[in-house]
Amino acid sequence: MIEHLGGILSPNFSVSLDTILIIDYLLVQYMEQTSMTNSNYDLFESLNHPSHIFQNEEVFEPSFIPECLLHREQELATLAQYFKPILNTNSPALGTHAVIQGSVGLGKTTIVKQFGSTLQAYSRQRQREDIAQILFFHLNCRRQRSWNILFTTILRQLVPAFPVRGFSAAELLTYISSVMKERNQKLLLCLDEIDYLIPTAKGQDILYGLIRMNEGNTLDSNSPLSLILVTRSPYLYSYLDSALYSSLSKRMIIFHPYSTAQLSDILFSRAKQGLKDCTYTNEIIKEIASIAHTSGDARYALELLWRAGKVAEGEHCSELTFEHVRKAQVSCFPIKQTLITDLPLHQKIVLFSIASVLNRQTNSMYTLTADIKRKYEALCQSKDIIPRKQTQFWVYMQELHKIGLIKLEVINRHNKGKSRGRIGKVGISDFPVLELMQLLQSDLFEK
Ligand SMILES: Nc1ncnc2c1ncn2[C@@H]1O[C@H](COP(=O)(O)OP(=O)(O)O)[C@@H](O)[C@H]1O
Ligand SMILES: [Mg+2]
C-alpha cells in the first residue's frame, strides 16, 4: 500500500512516512467498511429473494382467519341455533348467552369471531324491520384484564368522546345498555379467555349482573345484550356460585381435540394456501398431524408446519423433509438436553444407533429395530463393550419410548394365519438426528 501511494504521489511532493501510514490506515479502514457494507447488503439481498417454500406466509400468522373452519360445522350450527332469536325484533327481546369450552388451539376464537362478524354483516345487509341490527364485539380478557377496561373499550368505540375514567363497571354497563337501546341495536359480546376475569368475587358479581341483565331480571326485560363466554378451563364452574352456574350451564358447547385425520385436513388446507406446490408431501403433513395429535391442537400443528417451512427455507431446500420437521419441533419445545446426557450408557448407545441409521436413510421417519440392533452391536464392539442380549435391548427401546425420546411401533407379522414373530419400527420424533448424534458423540466417543 505504501509503495502504491508512493507511486501516485509526485516526486516533488514531500510527505512524511507518518502521513503515509495514516493514509494507509484510513484506506484499509475504508475498504473494510465498504466490503462489510457490501456483505450486509448481500444479506438483505438474499432476504429479498422470493421464497421457494412459501407462497403466502401470512396464512400462518395467528391473526389469520381462515375462510372456512374445517370439522367445526356442528359447533357453528349450535351457535347459530342458540343465537337465532336475537336477530328477530318481534321475539321477546331477551338476550342469549352461551359458553364455549375447550383447551388451546381448538378453533374457539376463530369460530366465535367468524360467527359474530357474519351475524353482524347479515343483520346489516338485510335492513329489514323484523331483523335486529347486531353489533359484535370480541374482547380478550387476558389483554383487557379488568371489567372497567373492557367496558370502557366498548364505550370508546360506541361513543368516541366517552371519558376514560370516573365510572364503576356497573355504571359503564348500564351506560352501554342505554346507548344500544337508543340506537335500536343489539350487542353480541364475546368475552374470550374469561378465566382471567372470573376468579375474584367482584368479577363474579359483574358477570352475574351481565347474565341477569340478559335474562331480563334487572334493568328491564328488553335486554340489548347477548353474551358468548369462551374458556379453556373445564373448571370454570368451580369459581362460580350455584345460581351463576345454573344460568351458564344451560348453553354449553364443548370443543373436543382434533383427531389426526382432522388435523391433516386443516394442515393440507393451510399448506395449499401458504406453501408452494411440490414443497410438501402427504407423508410430511400426516407426520405433523400425528405429532400434534396428542394435544389435538391445530395451532401447534400449524406452527410446526410453518417452522418446518422456515427451516427448509433457511437451508435453501426446495422441499420439506422429516429432518426439517424434527428441527421445527425442537424450536417449538426445546427438549431438555440433560434428559439425553443423563441416560445410562447402553441406552445412549441405542439412541446413537437409531440416530445414525436414520441419518443414513436421509428422508425416512422410521427404521427397523433389526437395523438398530446391528448398529448397536457394532458400536459396542468398537468400544469394547459387551452388547446386551435381545430381551434387554427391547427393554432399552421401551424405556426410551416411555420417556418420549423415540417413537416405537410393534407390528405382529402373520403368514397364512400363523404368527411369524414381531418387527419393530422406530423413529425419533422431536430432536434433529444430526444434533442428537453430535450430542451423544462427544459424550460417548470423545472422552
Ligand atoms: N377447524 C379449523 N380449521 C382451520 N383452521 C383452524 C381450525 N381450528 C383451528 N384452526 C387454526 O388454529 C389456530 C388456533 O385457533 P384458535 O381459534 O386461536 O384456537 P383457540 O381459541 O381454541 O385456542 C388458528 O390459526 C386457526 O386458524
Ligand atoms: Mg383462543
Coordinates of C-alpha atoms and ligand atoms in Angstrom, one line a residue:
M1 CA 0.0 0.0 0.0
I2 CA 2.8 2.4 0.9
E3 CA 4.6 1.6 -2.3
H4 CA 1.4 2.1 -4.2
L5 CA 0.9 5.6 -2.6
G6 CA 4.5 6.4 -3.3
G7 CA 3.9 5.8 -7.0
I8 CA 0.9 8.0 -7.1
L9 CA 2.5 11.0 -5.2
S10 CA 4.7 13.2 -7.4
P11 CA 8.4 13.2 -6.6
N12 CA 8.2 16.9 -5.7
F13 CA 5.5 16.4 -3.2
S14 CA 7.1 15.6 0.1
V15 CA 5.1 13.6 2.6
S16 CA 6.3 12.2 5.8
L17 CA 6.2 8.4 6.4
D18 CA 3.7 9.0 9.3
T19 CA 1.3 10.7 6.9
I20 CA 1.6 7.8 4.5
L21 CA 0.9 5.4 7.3
I22 CA -2.2 7.3 8.4
I23 CA -3.5 7.4 4.8
D24 CA -2.8 3.8 4.5
Y25 CA -4.7 3.0 7.7
L26 CA -7.6 5.1 6.6
L27 CA -7.7 3.4 3.2
V28 CA -7.7 0.0 4.8
Q29 CA -10.5 1.0 7.2
Y30 CA -12.4 2.4 4.3
M31 CA -12.0 -0.8 2.3
E32 CA -13.0 -3.0 5.2
Q33 CA -16.1 -0.9 5.8
T34 CA -17.1 -1.0 2.1
S35 CA -16.7 -4.7 1.9
M36 CA -18.7 -5.1 5.2
T37 CA -21.5 -2.9 3.8
N38 CA -21.5 -4.9 0.7
S39 CA -21.8 -8.2 2.6
N40 CA -24.5 -6.7 4.7
Y41 CA -26.3 -5.7 1.5
D42 CA -25.9 -9.2 0.3
L43 CA -27.7 -10.4 3.5
F44 CA -30.6 -8.1 2.7
E45 CA -30.5 -9.0 -1.0
S46 CA -30.8 -12.7 0.0
L47 CA -33.8 -11.9 2.3
N48 CA -35.4 -10.1 -0.6
H49 CA -35.3 -13.1 -2.9
P50 CA -38.8 -14.6 -3.3
S51 CA -39.1 -17.7 -1.0
H52 CA -39.1 -21.0 -2.8
I53 CA -41.1 -22.6 0.0
F54 CA -43.8 -20.0 0.9
Q55 CA -46.2 -18.5 -1.5
N56 CA -48.2 -16.7 1.2
E57 CA -46.6 -16.8 4.6
E58 CA -49.4 -14.6 6.2
V59 CA -51.7 -17.6 6.4
F60 CA -49.6 -18.9 9.2
E61 CA -49.9 -15.8 11.3
P62 CA -52.0 -16.2 14.5
S63 CA -54.3 -13.3 13.4
F64 CA -55.2 -15.0 10.1
I65 CA -58.8 -16.1 10.0
P66 CA -59.4 -19.0 7.5
E67 CA -62.4 -18.7 5.2
C68 CA -63.8 -22.0 6.3
L69 CA -63.3 -23.8 9.6
L70 CA -63.0 -27.5 8.9
H71 CA -64.7 -30.0 11.1
R72 CA -66.5 -27.4 13.3
E73 CA -69.7 -27.4 11.3
Q74 CA -71.7 -28.9 14.2
E75 CA -70.4 -26.3 16.7
L76 CA -71.2 -23.5 14.3
A77 CA -74.7 -24.8 13.7
T78 CA -75.3 -25.0 17.5
L79 CA -74.1 -21.4 17.9
A80 CA -76.5 -20.3 15.1
Q81 CA -79.3 -22.2 16.8
Y82 CA -78.7 -20.6 20.2
F83 CA -78.4 -17.0 18.8
K84 CA -81.0 -17.1 16.1
P85 CA -83.7 -15.4 18.4
I86 CA -81.6 -12.3 18.9
L87 CA -82.0 -11.5 15.2
N88 CA -85.7 -11.3 15.4
T89 CA -87.1 -8.0 16.5
N90 CA -90.5 -9.5 17.1
S91 CA -89.5 -12.2 19.5
P92 CA -89.4 -11.5 23.3
A93 CA -86.2 -9.5 23.3
L94 CA -84.3 -11.4 25.9
G95 CA -80.6 -11.7 25.5
T96 CA -79.0 -15.0 25.0
H97 CA -75.8 -16.4 26.3
A98 CA -73.6 -19.4 25.7
V99 CA -70.3 -20.8 26.9
I100 CA -67.6 -22.4 24.7
Q101 CA -65.2 -24.6 26.5
G102 CA -62.1 -26.4 25.2
S103 CA -58.3 -26.4 25.5
V104 CA -55.9 -24.4 23.4
G105 CA -55.8 -24.4 19.6
L106 CA -59.2 -26.0 19.0
G107 CA -60.6 -23.1 17.0
K108 CA -62.7 -21.4 19.7
T109 CA -61.5 -17.9 19.0
T110 CA -61.6 -18.3 15.2
I111 CA -65.1 -19.8 15.2
V112 CA -66.6 -17.2 17.5
K113 CA -65.0 -14.3 15.5
Q114 CA -66.3 -15.7 12.3
F115 CA -69.7 -16.4 13.7
G116 CA -70.1 -12.9 15.3
S117 CA -68.9 -11.0 12.3
T118 CA -71.1 -13.0 9.9
L119 CA -74.1 -12.4 12.1
Q120 CA -73.3 -8.7 12.2
A121 CA -72.9 -8.5 8.4
Y122 CA -76.1 -10.5 7.8
S123 CA -78.1 -8.2 10.1
R124 CA -76.8 -5.1 8.4
Q125 CA -77.2 -6.4 4.9
R126 CA -80.8 -7.3 5.3
Q127 CA -82.0 -3.9 6.6
R128 CA -85.4 -5.3 7.4
E129 CA -87.7 -4.2 10.2
D130 CA -88.1 -7.7 11.6
I131 CA -84.3 -8.2 11.7
A132 CA -82.5 -6.6 14.6
Q133 CA -79.2 -4.7 14.0
I134 CA -76.4 -6.6 15.7
L135 CA -73.1 -5.1 16.8
F136 CA -70.5 -7.7 17.5
F137 CA -67.5 -7.2 19.9
H138 CA -64.8 -9.7 20.6
L139 CA -62.6 -8.9 23.6
N140 CA -59.9 -10.9 25.1
C141 CA -59.9 -10.8 28.9
R142 CA -56.2 -11.7 29.1
R143 CA -55.4 -8.4 27.4
Q144 CA -58.2 -6.3 28.9
R145 CA -57.8 -7.5 32.4
S146 CA -60.5 -5.7 34.2
W147 CA -64.2 -5.1 33.7
N148 CA -63.6 -1.4 33.7
I149 CA -61.1 -1.6 30.9
L150 CA -63.3 -4.0 29.0
F151 CA -66.5 -1.9 29.2
T152 CA -64.5 1.3 28.5
T153 CA -63.1 -0.3 25.4
I154 CA -66.6 -1.0 24.1
L155 CA -67.9 2.5 25.0
R156 CA -65.0 4.2 23.3
Q157 CA -66.0 2.6 20.1
L158 CA -69.7 3.4 20.6
V159 CA -69.1 6.9 21.8
P160 CA -65.5 8.0 20.9
A161 CA -65.6 11.1 23.2
F162 CA -66.5 9.0 26.2
P163 CA -64.3 10.0 29.2
V164 CA -61.8 7.4 30.1
R165 CA -62.1 7.4 33.9
G166 CA -64.6 8.0 36.7
F167 CA -67.2 5.3 36.4
S168 CA -67.7 2.0 38.1
A169 CA -68.0 -1.2 36.0
A170 CA -71.7 -1.4 36.8
E171 CA -72.3 2.2 35.7
L172 CA -70.4 1.6 32.5
L173 CA -72.5 -1.4 31.8
T174 CA -75.8 0.5 32.3
Y175 CA -74.5 3.1 30.0
I176 CA -73.6 0.6 27.3
S177 CA -77.1 -0.8 27.6
S178 CA -78.8 2.6 27.2
V179 CA -76.6 3.6 24.2
M180 CA -77.6 0.3 22.5
K181 CA -81.3 0.9 23.1
E182 CA -81.1 4.5 21.9
R183 CA -79.6 3.2 18.7
N184 CA -82.0 0.4 18.5
Q185 CA -79.2 -2.1 18.1
K186 CA -78.3 -5.3 19.9
L187 CA -74.9 -6.1 21.3
L188 CA -73.4 -9.5 20.9
L189 CA -70.4 -9.5 23.2
C190 CA -67.8 -12.3 23.2
L191 CA -65.6 -12.4 26.3
D192 CA -62.7 -14.7 25.3
E193 CA -60.5 -16.3 27.9
I194 CA -63.0 -15.2 30.6
D195 CA -61.0 -17.3 33.1
Y196 CA -58.8 -14.2 33.7
L197 CA -61.7 -12.1 35.0
I198 CA -63.8 -14.5 37.0
P199 CA -61.9 -15.8 39.9
T200 CA -62.4 -12.7 42.1
A201 CA -65.7 -12.2 43.9
K202 CA -66.1 -8.8 42.2
G203 CA -65.5 -10.5 38.9
Q204 CA -68.3 -12.9 39.6
D205 CA -70.7 -10.2 40.7
I206 CA -70.3 -8.3 37.4
L207 CA -70.7 -11.5 35.4
Y208 CA -73.8 -12.3 37.4
G209 CA -75.1 -8.8 36.6
L210 CA -74.4 -9.4 32.9
I211 CA -76.2 -12.7 32.8
R212 CA -79.2 -11.5 34.9
M213 CA -79.4 -8.5 32.6
N214 CA -79.6 -11.0 29.8
E215 CA -82.4 -12.8 31.5
G216 CA -84.3 -9.6 31.8
N217 CA -84.4 -9.7 35.5
T218 CA -82.7 -6.5 36.3
L219 CA -82.6 -3.3 34.2
D220 CA -85.6 -4.2 32.2
S221 CA -86.9 -7.1 30.2
N222 CA -85.8 -5.7 26.8
S223 CA -82.1 -6.5 27.1
P224 CA -80.0 -5.5 24.2
L225 CA -77.0 -7.6 25.3
S226 CA -76.1 -11.2 24.4
L227 CA -73.0 -13.0 25.6
I228 CA -70.6 -15.6 24.5
L229 CA -68.1 -16.7 27.1
V230 CA -65.0 -18.6 25.9
T231 CA -63.0 -20.6 28.4
R232 CA -60.2 -23.0 28.3
S233 CA -60.9 -24.3 31.8
P234 CA -63.2 -27.3 32.4
Y235 CA -63.3 -26.0 36.0
L236 CA -64.8 -22.6 35.2
Y237 CA -67.8 -23.6 37.3
S238 CA -65.7 -24.2 40.4
Y239 CA -65.3 -20.4 40.6
L240 CA -69.0 -19.7 40.3
D241 CA -71.8 -19.8 42.8
S242 CA -74.6 -22.2 42.1
A243 CA -77.0 -19.5 40.7
L244 CA -74.5 -18.4 38.1
Y245 CA -73.6 -22.0 37.4
S246 CA -77.1 -22.9 36.6
S247 CA -77.6 -19.9 34.3
L248 CA -74.4 -20.7 32.4
S249 CA -74.7 -24.4 32.1
K250 CA -77.8 -24.3 30.0
R251 CA -75.9 -23.5 26.9
M252 CA -72.6 -25.0 26.8
I253 CA -70.6 -26.0 23.7
I254 CA -67.6 -28.2 24.3
F255 CA -64.8 -28.2 21.7
H256 CA -63.0 -31.6 21.6
P257 CA -59.4 -32.0 20.4
Y258 CA -59.0 -32.7 16.7
S259 CA -58.2 -36.2 15.5
T260 CA -55.1 -36.9 13.4
A261 CA -57.2 -37.0 10.3
Q262 CA -58.9 -33.7 11.1
L263 CA -55.5 -32.1 11.8
S264 CA -54.3 -33.4 8.5
D265 CA -57.2 -31.8 6.7
I266 CA -56.5 -28.5 8.4
L267 CA -52.8 -28.7 7.6
F268 CA -53.5 -29.6 4.0
S269 CA -55.9 -26.7 3.5
R270 CA -53.4 -24.2 5.0
A271 CA -50.4 -25.7 3.2
K272 CA -52.3 -25.2 -0.1
Q273 CA -52.8 -21.5 0.6
G274 CA -49.4 -20.8 2.2
L275 CA -46.8 -23.2 0.7
K276 CA -45.7 -23.5 -2.9
D277 CA -46.8 -26.6 -4.9
C278 CA -44.4 -29.6 -4.6
T279 CA -42.7 -28.3 -1.4
Y280 CA -44.6 -30.8 0.8
T281 CA -45.8 -34.4 0.6
N282 CA -48.8 -36.2 2.1
E283 CA -46.4 -38.0 4.4
I284 CA -44.9 -34.8 5.9
I285 CA -48.4 -33.4 6.5
K286 CA -49.6 -36.6 8.1
E287 CA -46.5 -36.8 10.3
I288 CA -47.0 -33.3 11.6
A289 CA -50.7 -34.1 12.2
S290 CA -49.7 -37.2 14.2
I291 CA -47.1 -35.3 16.2
A292 CA -49.8 -32.7 17.2
H293 CA -52.4 -35.4 17.7
T294 CA -51.6 -35.9 21.4
S295 CA -53.0 -32.4 22.2
G296 CA -55.3 -32.2 19.2
D297 CA -54.1 -28.6 18.9
A298 CA -54.4 -27.1 15.4
R299 CA -52.3 -24.1 16.4
Y300 CA -49.4 -26.3 17.3
A301 CA -49.8 -28.3 14.2
L302 CA -49.8 -25.2 12.0
E303 CA -46.9 -23.7 13.9
L304 CA -44.9 -26.9 13.3
L305 CA -45.7 -26.7 9.6
W306 CA -44.7 -23.1 9.4
R307 CA -41.5 -23.6 11.3
A308 CA -40.5 -26.6 9.2
G309 CA -41.0 -24.4 6.2
K310 CA -38.7 -21.8 7.7
V311 CA -36.0 -24.4 8.4
A312 CA -36.3 -25.6 4.8
E313 CA -36.1 -22.1 3.6
G314 CA -33.1 -21.3 5.8
E315 CA -31.3 -24.4 4.4
H316 CA -32.1 -23.4 0.8
C317 CA -34.0 -26.7 0.3
S318 CA -36.8 -26.8 -2.2
E319 CA -38.9 -29.4 -0.2
L320 CA -39.8 -30.1 3.4
T321 CA -38.2 -33.2 4.9
F322 CA -38.7 -35.1 8.1
E323 CA -35.5 -33.6 9.5
H324 CA -36.9 -30.1 9.0
V325 CA -40.0 -31.3 11.0
R326 CA -37.8 -32.6 13.8
K327 CA -35.8 -29.3 13.8
A328 CA -39.1 -27.4 13.9
Q329 CA -40.2 -29.4 16.9
V330 CA -37.1 -28.5 18.8
S331 CA -37.6 -24.8 18.2
C332 CA -41.2 -25.2 19.4
F333 CA -40.5 -27.1 22.6
P334 CA -36.7 -27.4 23.2
I335 CA -36.2 -30.8 24.6
K336 CA -34.0 -30.9 27.8
Q337 CA -30.6 -32.0 26.7
T338 CA -30.0 -33.3 30.2
L339 CA -32.6 -35.9 29.5
I340 CA -30.3 -37.3 26.9
T341 CA -26.9 -36.8 28.7
D342 CA -28.2 -38.4 31.9
L343 CA -29.2 -41.7 30.1
P344 CA -27.3 -44.9 31.2
L345 CA -24.5 -45.9 28.8
H346 CA -26.3 -48.7 26.9
Q347 CA -29.4 -46.5 26.3
K348 CA -27.1 -43.8 24.9
I349 CA -25.6 -46.3 22.5
V350 CA -29.0 -47.5 21.4
L351 CA -30.1 -43.9 20.9
F352 CA -27.0 -43.1 19.0
S353 CA -27.5 -46.1 16.8
I354 CA -31.1 -45.0 16.0
A355 CA -29.9 -41.5 15.1
S356 CA -27.1 -42.7 12.9
V357 CA -29.3 -45.2 11.0
L358 CA -31.9 -42.6 10.5
N359 CA -29.3 -40.1 9.4
R360 CA -28.1 -42.5 6.7
Q361 CA -31.6 -43.1 5.4
T362 CA -31.9 -39.4 4.6
N363 CA -35.6 -38.9 4.3
S364 CA -37.4 -41.5 6.3
M365 CA -39.2 -41.1 9.6
Y366 CA -38.8 -44.7 10.8
T367 CA -36.3 -47.5 10.6
L368 CA -36.5 -51.2 11.6
T369 CA -35.4 -52.3 15.0
A370 CA -33.3 -55.1 13.5
D371 CA -31.1 -52.5 11.8
I372 CA -30.7 -50.6 15.1
K373 CA -29.8 -53.8 16.8
R374 CA -27.0 -54.5 14.3
K375 CA -25.7 -50.9 14.6
Y376 CA -25.8 -51.1 18.4
E377 CA -23.8 -54.3 18.4
A378 CA -21.2 -52.9 16.0
L379 CA -20.8 -49.8 18.2
C380 CA -20.5 -51.8 21.4
Q381 CA -17.7 -53.9 19.8
S382 CA -15.9 -50.8 18.6
K383 CA -15.9 -49.6 22.2
D384 CA -15.0 -52.9 23.7
I385 CA -18.3 -53.2 25.4
I386 CA -20.3 -56.4 25.6
P387 CA -23.6 -55.8 23.9
R388 CA -26.8 -56.7 25.8
K389 CA -29.0 -59.6 24.7
Q390 CA -32.2 -59.1 22.7
T391 CA -34.6 -59.0 25.7
Q392 CA -32.5 -56.3 27.4
F393 CA -32.2 -54.4 24.1
W394 CA -36.0 -54.3 23.9
V395 CA -36.2 -53.0 27.5
Y396 CA -33.9 -50.2 26.5
M397 CA -36.0 -49.4 23.5
Q398 CA -39.2 -49.4 25.5
E399 CA -37.7 -47.1 28.2
L400 CA -36.5 -44.6 25.6
H401 CA -40.0 -44.7 24.2
K402 CA -41.6 -44.2 27.6
I403 CA -39.6 -41.0 28.3
G404 CA -40.6 -39.7 24.9
L405 CA -37.3 -39.7 23.1
I406 CA -38.2 -42.2 20.5
K407 CA -41.3 -43.5 18.7
L408 CA -41.8 -47.2 18.7
E409 CA -44.3 -49.3 16.9
V410 CA -44.5 -53.0 17.1
I411 CA -46.1 -54.9 14.1
N412 CA -47.1 -58.5 14.5
R413 CA -46.3 -60.5 11.4
H414 CA -48.6 -63.2 10.1
N415 CA -48.2 -65.6 7.2
K416 CA -51.1 -67.9 6.2
G417 CA -52.8 -67.2 9.5
K418 CA -49.7 -68.2 11.5
S419 CA -47.8 -65.8 13.7
R420 CA -44.3 -65.1 12.3
G421 CA -43.0 -63.0 15.2
R422 CA -42.9 -59.2 15.5
I423 CA -41.0 -56.5 13.9
G424 CA -40.5 -53.1 15.4
K425 CA -40.4 -49.7 13.7
V426 CA -38.5 -46.9 15.4
G427 CA -38.2 -43.2 14.8
I428 CA -37.1 -40.1 16.6
S429 CA -39.8 -37.6 16.8
D430 CA -38.7 -34.4 18.3
F431 CA -34.9 -34.0 18.0
P432 CA -32.9 -33.4 14.8
V433 CA -30.9 -36.6 14.4
L434 CA -27.7 -34.7 13.5
E435 CA -27.8 -32.7 16.7
L436 CA -28.6 -35.8 18.7
M437 CA -25.6 -37.6 17.2
Q438 CA -23.3 -34.7 17.9
L439 CA -24.5 -34.5 21.5
L440 CA -24.0 -38.2 22.1
Q441 CA -20.8 -38.4 20.0
S442 CA -19.0 -36.1 22.4
D443 CA -20.4 -38.0 25.4
L444 CA -19.7 -41.5 24.1
F445 CA -16.7 -41.3 21.9
E446 CA -14.7 -38.2 22.8
K447 CA -13.7 -38.8 26.4
Ligands
LIG1 N1 -61.2 -26.2 12.2 C1 -60.2 -25.4 11.8 N2 -60.0 -25.2 10.5 C2 -58.9 -24.4 10.1 N3 -58.1 -23.8 11.0 C3 -58.3 -24.0 12.3 C4 -59.3 -24.8 12.8 N4 -59.3 -24.8 14.1 C5 -58.2 -24.0 14.5 N5 -57.6 -23.5 13.4 C6 -56.5 -22.7 13.3 O1 -55.7 -23.0 14.5 C7 -55.2 -21.8 15.1 C8 -55.7 -21.7 16.5 O2 -57.1 -21.5 16.5 P1 -57.8 -20.6 17.7 O3 -59.2 -20.3 17.2 O4 -57.0 -19.5 18.1 O5 -57.9 -21.7 18.9 P2 -58.3 -21.5 20.4 O6 -59.0 -20.2 20.5 O7 -59.2 -22.6 20.6 O8 -57.1 -21.5 21.2 C9 -55.6 -20.6 14.2 O9 -54.6 -20.4 13.3 C10 -56.8 -21.2 13.5 O10 -56.9 -20.6 12.2
MG2 MG -58.4 -18.5 21.7

